[in-house]
Coordinates of C-alpha atoms in Angstrom, one line a residue:
Chain A
M1211 CA 54.0 -62.7 -0.6
S1212 CA 51.7 -64.5 -2.9
A1213 CA 50.9 -68.2 -3.4
R1214 CA 53.5 -68.4 -6.1
D1215 CA 56.2 -67.5 -3.7
L1216 CA 55.1 -70.1 -1.3
W1217 CA 55.3 -73.2 -3.6
P1218 CA 59.1 -73.7 -3.3
G1219 CA 58.6 -74.1 0.5
L1220 CA 55.8 -76.5 0.1
A1221 CA 57.6 -78.4 -2.6
L1222 CA 60.6 -78.7 -0.3
L1223 CA 58.5 -80.0 2.5
A1224 CA 56.8 -82.5 0.2
L1225 CA 60.3 -83.7 -0.9
I1226 CA 61.2 -84.1 2.8
A1227 CA 58.0 -86.1 3.3
L1228 CA 59.1 -88.5 0.5
M1229 CA 62.5 -89.1 2.2
P1230 CA 61.3 -92.1 4.3
F1231 CA 61.1 -94.1 1.1
V1232 CA 64.7 -93.6 0.2
A1233 CA 66.7 -92.5 3.2
S1234 CA 68.1 -94.2 6.3
N1235 CA 66.9 -93.6 9.8
T1236 CA 69.9 -91.4 10.5
V1237 CA 68.8 -89.0 7.8
L1238 CA 65.2 -89.1 9.1
N1239 CA 66.3 -88.3 12.6
F1240 CA 68.3 -85.4 11.2
L1241 CA 65.3 -84.1 9.3
L1242 CA 63.1 -84.5 12.3
S1243 CA 65.4 -82.4 14.5
A1244 CA 65.9 -79.8 11.8
L1245 CA 62.1 -79.5 11.2
I1246 CA 61.3 -79.2 14.9
V1247 CA 63.8 -76.3 15.1
A1248 CA 62.3 -74.9 11.9
L1249 CA 58.9 -74.9 13.5
A1250 CA 60.2 -73.2 16.6
A1251 CA 62.0 -70.7 14.4
Q1252 CA 58.7 -70.0 12.5
G1253 CA 57.3 -69.0 15.9
W1254 CA 60.3 -66.7 16.6
N1255 CA 59.9 -65.2 13.1
I1256 CA 56.3 -63.9 13.8
L1257 CA 57.5 -61.9 16.8
G1258 CA 61.2 -61.2 15.9
G1259 CA 61.0 -61.1 12.1
Y1260 CA 57.6 -59.5 11.4
A1261 CA 57.0 -57.5 14.5
G1262 CA 60.7 -56.7 15.1
Q1263 CA 60.7 -57.6 18.8
L1264 CA 63.9 -59.6 19.1
S1265 CA 63.7 -62.3 21.6
F1266 CA 66.7 -64.2 23.1
G1267 CA 64.4 -66.3 25.2
H1268 CA 62.2 -68.4 23.0
A1269 CA 63.3 -71.4 25.0
A1270 CA 60.7 -70.2 27.5
F1271 CA 57.9 -71.2 25.0
F1272 CA 59.7 -74.3 23.7
G1273 CA 60.1 -75.5 27.3
M1274 CA 56.5 -74.7 28.2
G1275 CA 55.2 -76.8 25.4
A1276 CA 57.6 -79.7 26.1
Y1277 CA 57.0 -79.7 29.9
A1278 CA 53.2 -79.3 29.5
T1279 CA 53.0 -82.3 27.2
A1280 CA 55.2 -84.4 29.3
I1281 CA 53.8 -83.5 32.8
L1282 CA 50.2 -83.8 31.7
Q1283 CA 50.8 -87.3 30.4
I1284 CA 53.1 -88.5 33.2
R1285 CA 51.4 -87.0 36.3
Y1286 CA 47.8 -86.6 35.2
G1287 CA 47.4 -89.4 32.6
V1288 CA 46.2 -86.9 30.0
N1289 CA 46.1 -88.0 26.4
A1290 CA 49.2 -86.8 24.5
W1291 CA 47.2 -85.0 21.8
A1292 CA 45.3 -83.1 24.5
G1293 CA 48.8 -82.4 26.0
L1294 CA 49.9 -81.0 22.7
A1295 CA 46.8 -78.7 22.6
A1296 CA 47.4 -77.7 26.2
G1297 CA 51.1 -77.0 25.5
I1298 CA 50.3 -74.8 22.6
A1299 CA 47.7 -72.9 24.6
L1300 CA 50.1 -72.5 27.5
G1301 CA 52.8 -71.2 25.1
A1302 CA 50.3 -68.5 24.0
V1303 CA 49.4 -67.6 27.6
V1304 CA 53.0 -67.4 28.7
G1305 CA 53.8 -65.3 25.6
W1306 CA 51.0 -63.0 26.5
V1307 CA 52.1 -62.7 30.1
I1308 CA 55.8 -62.0 29.2
G1309 CA 54.6 -59.5 26.6
A1310 CA 52.2 -57.8 28.9
L1311 CA 54.9 -57.4 31.5
S1312 CA 57.7 -56.2 29.2
F1313 CA 55.8 -54.3 26.5
R1314 CA 53.7 -52.4 29.0
A1315 CA 57.0 -51.4 30.6
R1316 CA 57.9 -50.1 27.2
L1317 CA 60.9 -52.4 26.8
R1318 CA 62.3 -52.4 23.3
G1319 CA 65.3 -53.6 21.4
S1320 CA 68.1 -55.1 23.5
Y1321 CA 66.2 -54.5 26.8
F1322 CA 63.3 -56.6 25.6
A1323 CA 65.8 -59.2 24.3
L1324 CA 67.5 -59.4 27.7
V1325 CA 64.2 -59.7 29.6
T1326 CA 63.1 -62.6 27.5
L1327 CA 66.5 -64.3 28.1
A1328 CA 66.0 -63.7 31.9
F1329 CA 62.5 -65.3 31.7
A1330 CA 63.8 -68.4 30.0
E1331 CA 66.8 -68.7 32.4
V1332 CA 64.6 -68.4 35.4
L1333 CA 62.2 -71.0 34.1
R1334 CA 65.2 -73.3 33.4
I1335 CA 66.5 -72.9 36.9
L1336 CA 63.1 -73.5 38.4
A1337 CA 62.5 -76.6 36.3
N1338 CA 65.9 -77.9 37.2
A1339 CA 65.1 -77.5 40.9
A1340 CA 61.5 -78.5 41.3
D1341 CA 60.3 -82.1 41.9
F1342 CA 57.2 -81.4 39.9
T1343 CA 59.3 -81.1 36.7
G1344 CA 61.5 -84.1 37.5
G1345 CA 64.3 -81.8 38.7
A1346 CA 67.8 -82.4 37.3
A1347 CA 67.0 -86.0 36.5
G1348 CA 64.4 -84.9 33.9
L1349 CA 61.3 -86.6 32.8
L1350 CA 60.7 -89.8 30.8
I1351 CA 57.5 -90.2 28.8
R1352 CA 56.4 -93.8 28.9
L1353 CA 57.0 -95.6 25.6
S1354 CA 53.6 -96.7 24.3
P1355 CA 53.6 -96.5 20.5
G1356 CA 50.2 -95.7 19.0
V1357 CA 48.6 -92.9 17.1
E1358 CA 46.4 -92.1 20.1
N1359 CA 49.5 -91.5 22.2
L1360 CA 51.2 -89.3 19.6
Q1361 CA 54.0 -91.9 19.3
F1362 CA 54.7 -93.7 16.1
P1363 CA 56.6 -96.9 15.6
S1364 CA 57.9 -95.6 12.3
R1365 CA 59.9 -92.5 12.0
A1366 CA 58.2 -91.8 8.7
V1367 CA 54.8 -91.0 10.3
F1368 CA 56.2 -88.7 12.8
L1369 CA 58.2 -86.9 10.1
W1370 CA 55.0 -86.4 8.1
L1371 CA 53.3 -85.0 11.2
V1372 CA 56.1 -82.5 11.8
A1373 CA 56.4 -81.6 8.1
G1374 CA 52.7 -81.1 7.9
T1375 CA 52.8 -78.8 11.0
V1376 CA 55.6 -76.8 9.5
A1377 CA 53.6 -76.5 6.2
A1378 CA 50.5 -75.4 8.1
V1379 CA 52.5 -72.7 9.9
L1380 CA 53.9 -71.7 6.5
L1381 CA 50.4 -71.2 5.2
L1382 CA 49.4 -69.4 8.3
T1383 CA 52.4 -67.0 8.1
A1384 CA 51.8 -66.3 4.4
W1385 CA 48.1 -65.6 5.2
I1386 CA 49.1 -63.2 8.1
A1387 CA 51.8 -61.5 6.0
R1388 CA 49.2 -60.8 3.3
G1389 CA 46.6 -59.3 5.5
R1390 CA 46.0 -56.4 7.9
F1391 CA 47.6 -58.0 10.9
G1392 CA 50.8 -58.6 8.9
A1393 CA 50.9 -55.1 7.7
R1394 CA 50.5 -53.9 11.3
L1395 CA 53.2 -56.2 12.6
V1396 CA 55.6 -54.8 10.0
A1397 CA 54.5 -51.2 10.7
V1398 CA 55.3 -51.7 14.4
R1399 CA 58.7 -53.1 13.4
E1400 CA 59.5 -50.2 11.1
N1401 CA 58.3 -47.2 13.1
E1402 CA 56.1 -47.4 16.2
D1403 CA 55.1 -43.7 16.3
A1404 CA 54.1 -43.7 12.6
A1405 CA 52.0 -46.9 13.2
R1406 CA 50.3 -45.2 16.2
A1407 CA 49.5 -42.1 14.1
L1408 CA 47.8 -44.4 11.6
G1409 CA 45.5 -45.9 14.2
V1410 CA 47.5 -49.0 15.1
D1411 CA 47.2 -50.1 18.7
V1412 CA 50.9 -50.9 19.1
L1413 CA 50.6 -52.7 22.4
A1414 CA 47.7 -54.9 21.2
V1415 CA 49.6 -55.8 18.1
K1416 CA 52.7 -56.8 20.0
L1417 CA 50.7 -58.9 22.5
R1418 CA 49.0 -60.8 19.7
A1419 CA 52.3 -61.3 18.0
I1420 CA 54.0 -62.7 21.1
A1421 CA 51.1 -64.9 22.0
L1422 CA 51.0 -66.4 18.5
S1423 CA 54.8 -66.7 18.5
G1424 CA 54.8 -68.5 21.8
A1425 CA 52.1 -70.9 20.7
V1426 CA 54.0 -71.9 17.5
T1427 CA 57.3 -72.3 19.4
A1428 CA 55.5 -74.3 22.2
A1429 CA 54.1 -76.6 19.5
A1430 CA 57.7 -77.4 18.5
G1431 CA 58.5 -78.1 22.1
C1432 CA 55.6 -80.5 22.4
L1433 CA 56.7 -82.4 19.3
Y1434 CA 60.3 -82.4 20.6
A1435 CA 59.1 -84.1 23.8
Q1436 CA 57.1 -86.7 21.9
N1437 CA 59.9 -87.4 19.5
F1438 CA 62.6 -88.0 22.1
L1439 CA 60.3 -89.0 25.0
Y1440 CA 62.8 -87.5 27.4
L1441 CA 63.5 -83.9 28.5
D1442 CA 65.2 -82.0 31.2
A1443 CA 65.6 -78.4 32.1
S1444 CA 68.7 -77.7 30.0
I1445 CA 67.0 -79.3 26.9
A1446 CA 63.6 -77.7 27.3
Y1447 CA 64.6 -74.3 28.6
G1448 CA 68.2 -74.3 27.4
T1449 CA 69.7 -71.4 25.6
W1450 CA 70.5 -73.7 22.6
I1451 CA 67.0 -73.5 21.3
S1452 CA 66.8 -69.7 21.8
V1453 CA 70.0 -69.3 19.9
E1454 CA 69.2 -71.8 17.1
V1455 CA 65.8 -70.3 16.2
L1456 CA 67.4 -66.9 16.2
I1457 CA 70.3 -67.9 13.9
A1458 CA 67.9 -69.9 11.7
C1459 CA 65.7 -66.8 11.1
V1460 CA 68.6 -64.4 10.6
L1461 CA 70.3 -66.8 8.3
G1462 CA 67.2 -67.7 6.3
G1463 CA 65.7 -64.2 6.3
A1464 CA 63.8 -62.8 9.3
G1465 CA 60.4 -61.4 8.4
T1466 CA 60.0 -63.7 5.3
V1467 CA 57.6 -66.6 5.1
L1468 CA 60.1 -69.2 4.0
G1469 CA 63.2 -67.9 5.8
P1470 CA 63.0 -69.7 9.1
V1471 CA 62.5 -73.1 7.4
L1472 CA 65.3 -72.6 4.9
G1473 CA 67.6 -71.3 7.7
A1474 CA 66.9 -74.2 10.1
L1475 CA 67.5 -76.8 7.3
A1476 CA 70.7 -75.1 6.1
L1477 CA 72.0 -74.6 9.7
H1478 CA 71.4 -78.2 10.7
G1479 CA 72.6 -79.5 7.3
V1480 CA 75.9 -77.7 7.5
G1481 CA 76.3 -78.5 11.2
E1482 CA 75.7 -82.2 10.5
V1483 CA 78.0 -82.3 7.5
A1484 CA 80.7 -80.6 9.5
K1485 CA 80.4 -83.2 12.3
I1486 CA 80.7 -86.1 9.8
V1487 CA 83.5 -84.7 7.8
L1488 CA 85.6 -83.5 10.8
G1489 CA 84.7 -86.7 12.6
Q1490 CA 86.4 -88.7 9.8
V1491 CA 89.4 -86.4 9.6
A1492 CA 90.1 -85.7 13.2
G1493 CA 87.9 -88.0 15.2
P1494 CA 84.8 -86.8 17.0
V1495 CA 85.1 -83.1 17.9
P1496 CA 82.3 -82.2 20.4
G1497 CA 80.7 -78.9 19.7
V1498 CA 82.0 -78.4 16.2
D1499 CA 78.5 -77.7 14.9
L1500 CA 78.3 -74.8 17.3
V1501 CA 81.5 -73.4 15.8
V1502 CA 80.0 -73.8 12.4
F1503 CA 76.8 -72.0 13.5
G1504 CA 78.9 -69.1 14.7
A1505 CA 80.9 -69.0 11.4
L1506 CA 77.6 -69.2 9.4
L1507 CA 76.1 -66.3 11.3
V1508 CA 79.1 -64.1 10.7
V1509 CA 79.2 -65.0 7.0
G1510 CA 75.4 -64.6 6.7
I1511 CA 75.3 -61.2 8.3
A1512 CA 78.3 -60.0 6.3
F1513 CA 77.2 -61.2 2.9
L1514 CA 73.4 -61.8 3.2
P1515 CA 72.2 -59.1 5.4
R1516 CA 68.6 -60.0 4.6
G1517 CA 69.2 -63.8 4.8
V1518 CA 69.0 -66.5 2.2
M1519 CA 65.6 -65.2 1.1
G1520 CA 66.9 -61.7 0.6
G1521 CA 69.9 -63.1 -1.4
L1522 CA 67.5 -65.1 -3.5
R1523 CA 65.3 -62.1 -4.1
R1524 CA 68.3 -60.1 -5.3
L1525 CA 69.3 -62.9 -7.6
V1526 CA 65.8 -63.1 -9.1
Q1527 CA 65.9 -59.3 -9.6
R1528 CA 69.3 -59.5 -11.3
F1529 CA 68.1 -62.1 -13.8
P1530 CA 64.5 -61.1 -14.7
R1531 CA 62.5 -63.5 -16.6
Chain B
M1294 CA 30.2 -26.7 14.9
S1295 CA 33.8 -26.9 15.7
L1296 CA 35.5 -30.2 14.9
L1297 CA 38.4 -29.7 17.2
R1298 CA 38.6 -27.6 20.3
A1299 CA 41.7 -27.3 22.3
E1300 CA 41.2 -25.5 25.6
S1301 CA 44.1 -23.8 27.4
L1302 CA 46.5 -26.6 26.8
S1303 CA 49.8 -26.6 28.7
R1304 CA 52.8 -28.8 28.7
R1305 CA 55.8 -28.5 31.0
F1306 CA 59.1 -30.2 30.4
G1307 CA 60.9 -29.8 33.7
G1308 CA 61.4 -26.1 34.1
L1309 CA 60.3 -25.2 30.6
L1310 CA 56.7 -24.4 29.9
A1311 CA 56.7 -25.3 26.2
V1312 CA 53.0 -24.7 25.7
D1313 CA 51.3 -22.3 28.1
G1314 CA 47.5 -22.2 28.1
A1315 CA 47.1 -22.3 24.3
S1316 CA 43.6 -22.6 22.9
L1317 CA 42.5 -23.1 19.3
E1318 CA 39.5 -24.3 17.3
V1319 CA 39.1 -25.9 13.9
P1320 CA 35.6 -25.5 12.5
E1321 CA 34.2 -28.2 10.2
G1322 CA 35.6 -27.6 6.7
G1323 CA 38.2 -25.1 7.9
L1324 CA 41.8 -24.8 6.8
I1325 CA 43.5 -23.3 9.8
G1326 CA 47.2 -22.3 10.0
L1327 CA 49.4 -22.4 13.1
I1328 CA 52.5 -20.3 12.7
G1329 CA 55.1 -18.9 15.0
P1330 CA 58.9 -18.5 15.3
N1331 CA 61.2 -21.5 15.9
G1332 CA 60.8 -23.0 19.3
A1333 CA 57.4 -21.5 19.9
G1334 CA 55.9 -24.9 20.8
K1335 CA 53.9 -25.6 17.7
T1336 CA 55.0 -29.2 17.3
T1337 CA 54.5 -29.8 21.0
L1338 CA 51.0 -28.4 20.7
F1339 CA 50.4 -30.8 17.8
A1340 CA 51.6 -33.7 19.9
L1341 CA 49.1 -32.7 22.6
V1342 CA 46.3 -32.4 20.2
S1343 CA 47.1 -35.8 18.5
G1344 CA 47.7 -37.6 21.8
F1345 CA 51.4 -38.3 21.5
L1346 CA 52.1 -36.2 24.6
A1347 CA 49.8 -35.9 27.6
P1348 CA 49.1 -32.3 28.5
S1349 CA 50.1 -30.9 31.9
G1350 CA 46.8 -29.0 31.8
G1351 CA 43.9 -28.2 29.6
R1352 CA 41.5 -30.4 27.5
V1353 CA 41.1 -31.5 23.9
H1354 CA 37.6 -32.0 22.4
F1355 CA 37.2 -33.7 19.1
L1356 CA 33.8 -34.2 17.5
G1357 CA 32.3 -32.9 20.7
E1358 CA 33.9 -35.6 22.7
D1359 CA 36.6 -35.1 25.4
V1360 CA 39.6 -37.1 24.0
T1361 CA 42.2 -35.7 26.4
R1362 CA 42.9 -39.1 27.8
E1363 CA 42.6 -41.1 24.6
P1364 CA 45.8 -42.6 23.1
P1365 CA 46.9 -41.6 19.6
H1366 CA 45.5 -44.7 17.9
R1367 CA 42.1 -44.1 19.3
R1368 CA 42.1 -40.5 18.1
A1369 CA 43.2 -41.8 14.7
A1370 CA 40.2 -44.2 14.7
L1371 CA 37.9 -41.3 15.6
G1372 CA 39.1 -39.4 12.5
M1373 CA 42.2 -37.4 13.4
A1374 CA 45.3 -38.0 11.3
R1375 CA 48.7 -36.4 11.6
T1376 CA 51.9 -36.1 9.7
F1377 CA 55.3 -35.8 11.2
Q1378 CA 57.6 -32.8 10.8
I1379 CA 60.5 -35.2 10.6
V1380 CA 59.1 -37.7 8.2
Q1381 CA 58.6 -41.2 9.6
P1382 CA 58.3 -43.5 6.7
F1383 CA 58.3 -47.3 7.1
A1384 CA 61.6 -47.3 5.4
G1385 CA 61.9 -50.9 4.5
L1386 CA 58.5 -51.0 2.8
S1387 CA 57.3 -49.9 -0.6
V1388 CA 55.2 -46.8 -1.1
R1389 CA 52.1 -48.9 -1.6
E1390 CA 52.7 -50.9 1.6
N1391 CA 53.3 -47.7 3.6
I1392 CA 50.0 -46.2 2.5
L1393 CA 48.3 -49.6 3.0
V1394 CA 48.9 -49.5 6.7
G1395 CA 46.8 -46.3 6.9
A1396 CA 44.1 -47.7 4.6
Y1397 CA 43.7 -50.8 6.8
L1398 CA 42.3 -48.6 9.5
R1399 CA 38.9 -48.4 7.8
H1400 CA 39.1 -51.3 5.4
P1401 CA 40.1 -54.7 6.9
G1402 CA 40.0 -56.5 3.6
R1403 CA 43.2 -56.4 1.5
E1404 CA 41.6 -55.7 -1.9
E1405 CA 39.6 -52.8 -0.7
A1406 CA 42.5 -51.4 1.3
V1407 CA 44.8 -51.6 -1.7
R1408 CA 42.2 -49.8 -3.8
V1409 CA 42.0 -47.0 -1.3
A1410 CA 45.7 -46.8 -1.0
E1411 CA 46.3 -46.5 -4.7
A1412 CA 43.5 -43.9 -5.0
V1413 CA 45.2 -41.8 -2.3
A1414 CA 48.6 -42.2 -3.9
T1415 CA 47.2 -40.9 -7.2
E1416 CA 45.6 -38.0 -5.4
V1417 CA 48.8 -36.8 -3.8
G1418 CA 50.9 -37.5 -7.0
L1419 CA 52.6 -40.7 -5.8
G1420 CA 50.8 -42.9 -8.4
P1421 CA 53.9 -43.7 -10.5
M1422 CA 56.0 -44.5 -7.4
L1423 CA 53.8 -47.1 -5.7
D1424 CA 56.3 -49.9 -6.1
Q1425 CA 59.4 -47.9 -5.0
Q1426 CA 61.0 -48.4 -1.6
A1427 CA 60.0 -45.5 0.7
S1428 CA 63.7 -45.1 1.6
A1429 CA 64.4 -44.3 -2.1
L1430 CA 62.0 -41.4 -2.3
T1431 CA 63.2 -37.8 -2.5
V1432 CA 62.4 -35.3 0.4
A1433 CA 59.4 -34.1 -1.6
G1434 CA 58.3 -37.7 -2.2
R1435 CA 58.6 -38.5 1.5
K1436 CA 56.5 -35.5 2.4
R1437 CA 53.8 -36.6 0.0
L1438 CA 54.0 -40.1 1.5
E1439 CA 53.4 -38.7 5.0
L1440 CA 50.4 -36.9 3.5
A1441 CA 49.2 -40.0 1.7
R1442 CA 49.4 -42.3 4.7
A1443 CA 47.5 -39.9 6.8
L1444 CA 44.8 -39.4 4.1
A1445 CA 44.4 -43.2 3.7
T1446 CA 43.0 -43.3 7.3
E1447 CA 40.1 -41.3 5.8
P1448 CA 40.3 -38.6 8.5
K1449 CA 37.9 -35.8 9.3
L1450 CA 40.7 -33.7 10.6
L1451 CA 44.2 -33.6 9.1
L1452 CA 47.1 -32.3 11.2
L1453 CA 49.9 -31.3 8.9
D1454 CA 53.2 -30.5 10.6
E1455 CA 55.3 -28.6 8.1
V1456 CA 54.6 -30.7 5.0
L1457 CA 56.2 -28.0 2.9
A1458 CA 59.4 -27.6 4.8
G1459 CA 62.5 -28.6 2.8
L1460 CA 60.7 -28.3 -0.5
N1461 CA 61.9 -26.0 -3.3
P1462 CA 59.6 -23.3 -4.6
S1463 CA 58.4 -25.3 -7.5
E1464 CA 57.6 -28.3 -5.3
V1465 CA 55.7 -26.0 -3.0
R1466 CA 53.7 -24.7 -5.9
D1467 CA 52.9 -28.3 -6.9
I1468 CA 51.6 -29.4 -3.5
I1469 CA 49.5 -26.4 -2.6
P1470 CA 46.7 -27.4 -5.0
V1471 CA 46.8 -30.9 -3.5
I1472 CA 46.2 -29.6 0.0
R1473 CA 43.4 -27.3 -1.3
A1474 CA 41.8 -30.2 -3.1
I1475 CA 41.8 -32.3 0.1
R1476 CA 40.0 -29.5 2.0
D1477 CA 37.6 -29.1 -0.8
R1478 CA 36.4 -32.6 -0.5
G1479 CA 35.5 -32.1 3.1
V1480 CA 38.6 -32.8 5.2
S1481 CA 39.3 -30.1 7.7
I1482 CA 43.0 -29.2 8.1
L1483 CA 45.1 -27.7 10.8
M1484 CA 48.6 -27.0 9.4
I1485 CA 51.8 -25.8 11.0
E1486 CA 53.7 -24.0 8.3
H1487 CA 56.7 -21.7 7.9
V1488 CA 56.3 -21.1 4.2
M1489 CA 54.2 -17.9 4.3
Q1490 CA 53.4 -18.0 0.7
A1491 CA 51.4 -21.2 1.4
V1492 CA 49.8 -19.9 4.6
M1493 CA 48.6 -16.7 2.8
N1494 CA 47.4 -18.8 -0.1
L1495 CA 45.6 -21.6 1.7
C1496 CA 44.5 -20.7 5.2
D1497 CA 41.2 -19.0 6.0
H1498 CA 42.3 -18.4 9.6
V1499 CA 45.7 -18.3 11.3
H1500 CA 46.8 -18.8 15.0
V1501 CA 50.1 -17.4 16.1
L1502 CA 52.1 -19.2 18.8
A1503 CA 55.1 -17.6 20.5
S1504 CA 56.9 -18.8 23.6
G1505 CA 54.1 -21.3 24.1
R1506 CA 51.3 -18.7 24.1
M1507 CA 48.7 -17.8 21.5
I1508 CA 49.5 -14.2 20.8
A1509 CA 47.2 -13.5 17.8
S1510 CA 44.6 -15.1 15.6
G1511 CA 42.6 -14.0 12.6
P1512 CA 42.7 -14.0 8.8
P1513 CA 46.2 -14.3 7.4
R1514 CA 46.5 -10.7 6.1
E1515 CA 45.5 -9.2 9.5
V1516 CA 47.7 -11.4 11.5
T1517 CA 50.8 -10.8 9.5
A1518 CA 50.3 -7.1 10.0
D1519 CA 49.8 -7.4 13.8
P1520 CA 52.6 -5.7 15.6
R1521 CA 52.7 -8.4 18.3
V1522 CA 53.3 -11.0 15.6
I1523 CA 56.1 -9.0 13.9
E1524 CA 57.8 -8.5 17.2
A1525 CA 57.6 -12.2 18.0
Y1526 CA 59.4 -13.0 14.8
L1527 CA 61.8 -10.0 14.6
G1528 CA 62.4 -9.0 18.1
H1529 CA 61.2 -6.3 20.5
G1530 CA 60.7 -2.9 18.9
A1531 CA 60.8 -4.3 15.4
A1532 CA 57.2 -3.4 14.6
A1533 CA 57.8 0.3 15.6
R1534 CA 61.0 0.4 13.6
I1535 CA 59.3 -1.0 10.5
A1536 CA 56.4 1.4 10.9
A1537 CA 58.9 4.3 11.3
Q1538 CA 60.8 3.2 8.2
G1539 CA 57.5 3.0 6.4
A1540 CA 56.6 6.5 7.4
E1541 CA 60.1 7.8 6.5
G1542 CA 59.9 6.1 3.1
G1543 CA 56.4 7.6 2.7
A1544 CA 57.8 11.1 3.5
H1545 CA 60.6 10.7 1.0
A1546 CA 58.3 9.6 -1.7

């Protein structure tokens, strides 16, 4: 992955950043949601795509970020930016703890996936029950627009902030993929014993991967909370986000730098279009986007086993310049 | 000074004593063979030495340090590299990326690591295949890749587990000088090998393992003439029969 391979992604984000000048608020809201999922998916990609540790429970990190930001502001009057930083740090810590518990127990493959799902579900149930997290009623962050509160009167500025964050993680991922840590992540994914024989501390690599992954996905949760100013347990820790980041990565190309961003945009784009088209034909059909997600996943796995990025790469190889 | 010293290593799998008090030494600069019939426990002994299995008894000393409790990646960092009998390539990666993982052990920077990886690839004859997928390599290519990855960690001791198995005679002939050249530039080698042509050709000292025990050790010519070794391979009484046939043949001549 060289800088040359990165520019389509950055160009795409720049294009999105220009949208506020031409597009309606509906489009901007759509882009915001898609980019927040893209950011969460970038987090998943580090652990699931590069290190090959498939997680079904990234909602755990997303929710940690969202709740940390919200609770620190509401209950402790902490500044929202500090809340964002704390949320990201908490995501890393929770990632490390989940990793330490499950990787030390040598859980791999579907066992690891199920344990992550269990962590996320337990957190969801706890958050739904505890008063501290607002229980089933959820939490409202007080509306107080201002840069210092990480709330912006115009959608445009928030979109730029999110697009900028996605771009930053894109650069971070490209930098990791190029260096020693990236090579070790992939080595662990491909063959743990061979990695060990070549001096790779497999446990340490996995722990670093899950902490970083948790931090990035938690950042997405923080931004989600600041965008909607409301959250409850089924939003923050709900399986929807675990599933969406997974599908976005698989569809876009897990273990590629641009895959999660492309996947998230494509997924949300198609889901949105399906909602609008079907809405005009047959009236509102709740959940139709989920049906589309499922269909896309089937088609993606059948025809693009390495995601959109893998498909593009094959195209490029077929038509050499 | 001996680089590696394994002292009465044992490993029990349930009721089976796979390795039973086996000891061996690899002197600095040595090229030592480990032979024995199928199921003798050679690969298990390798796993004990490289840290992939914990011994039920005995100790492993490397560079004068007791490494019995050290995990494999720590032993690799100390300078012990192994290959796998059943090749374990990073199948989805290119040959260059495969070797690079090994090179990163001593060279954290990408440019330097790539340089080392490419030099190693050339040394083992994988130079023209750097951009190929590891999964697209032939058996001989994969064996060379195992060797290259291990070499890229810049080991002091190289543990080779049947790098010649599955190769045809001309491929064996091609790779023997590569192994000798590696030793000649100062890397000590302990190799498990079934291809006797290679063992006779390369090793200065051979240990023979049978049913988990070291039954003989010495220069290759001596060891292959040892009656205990012949019996381990060919069954009880084989040495006597061969000797008798030899005497009969001599009488006829």
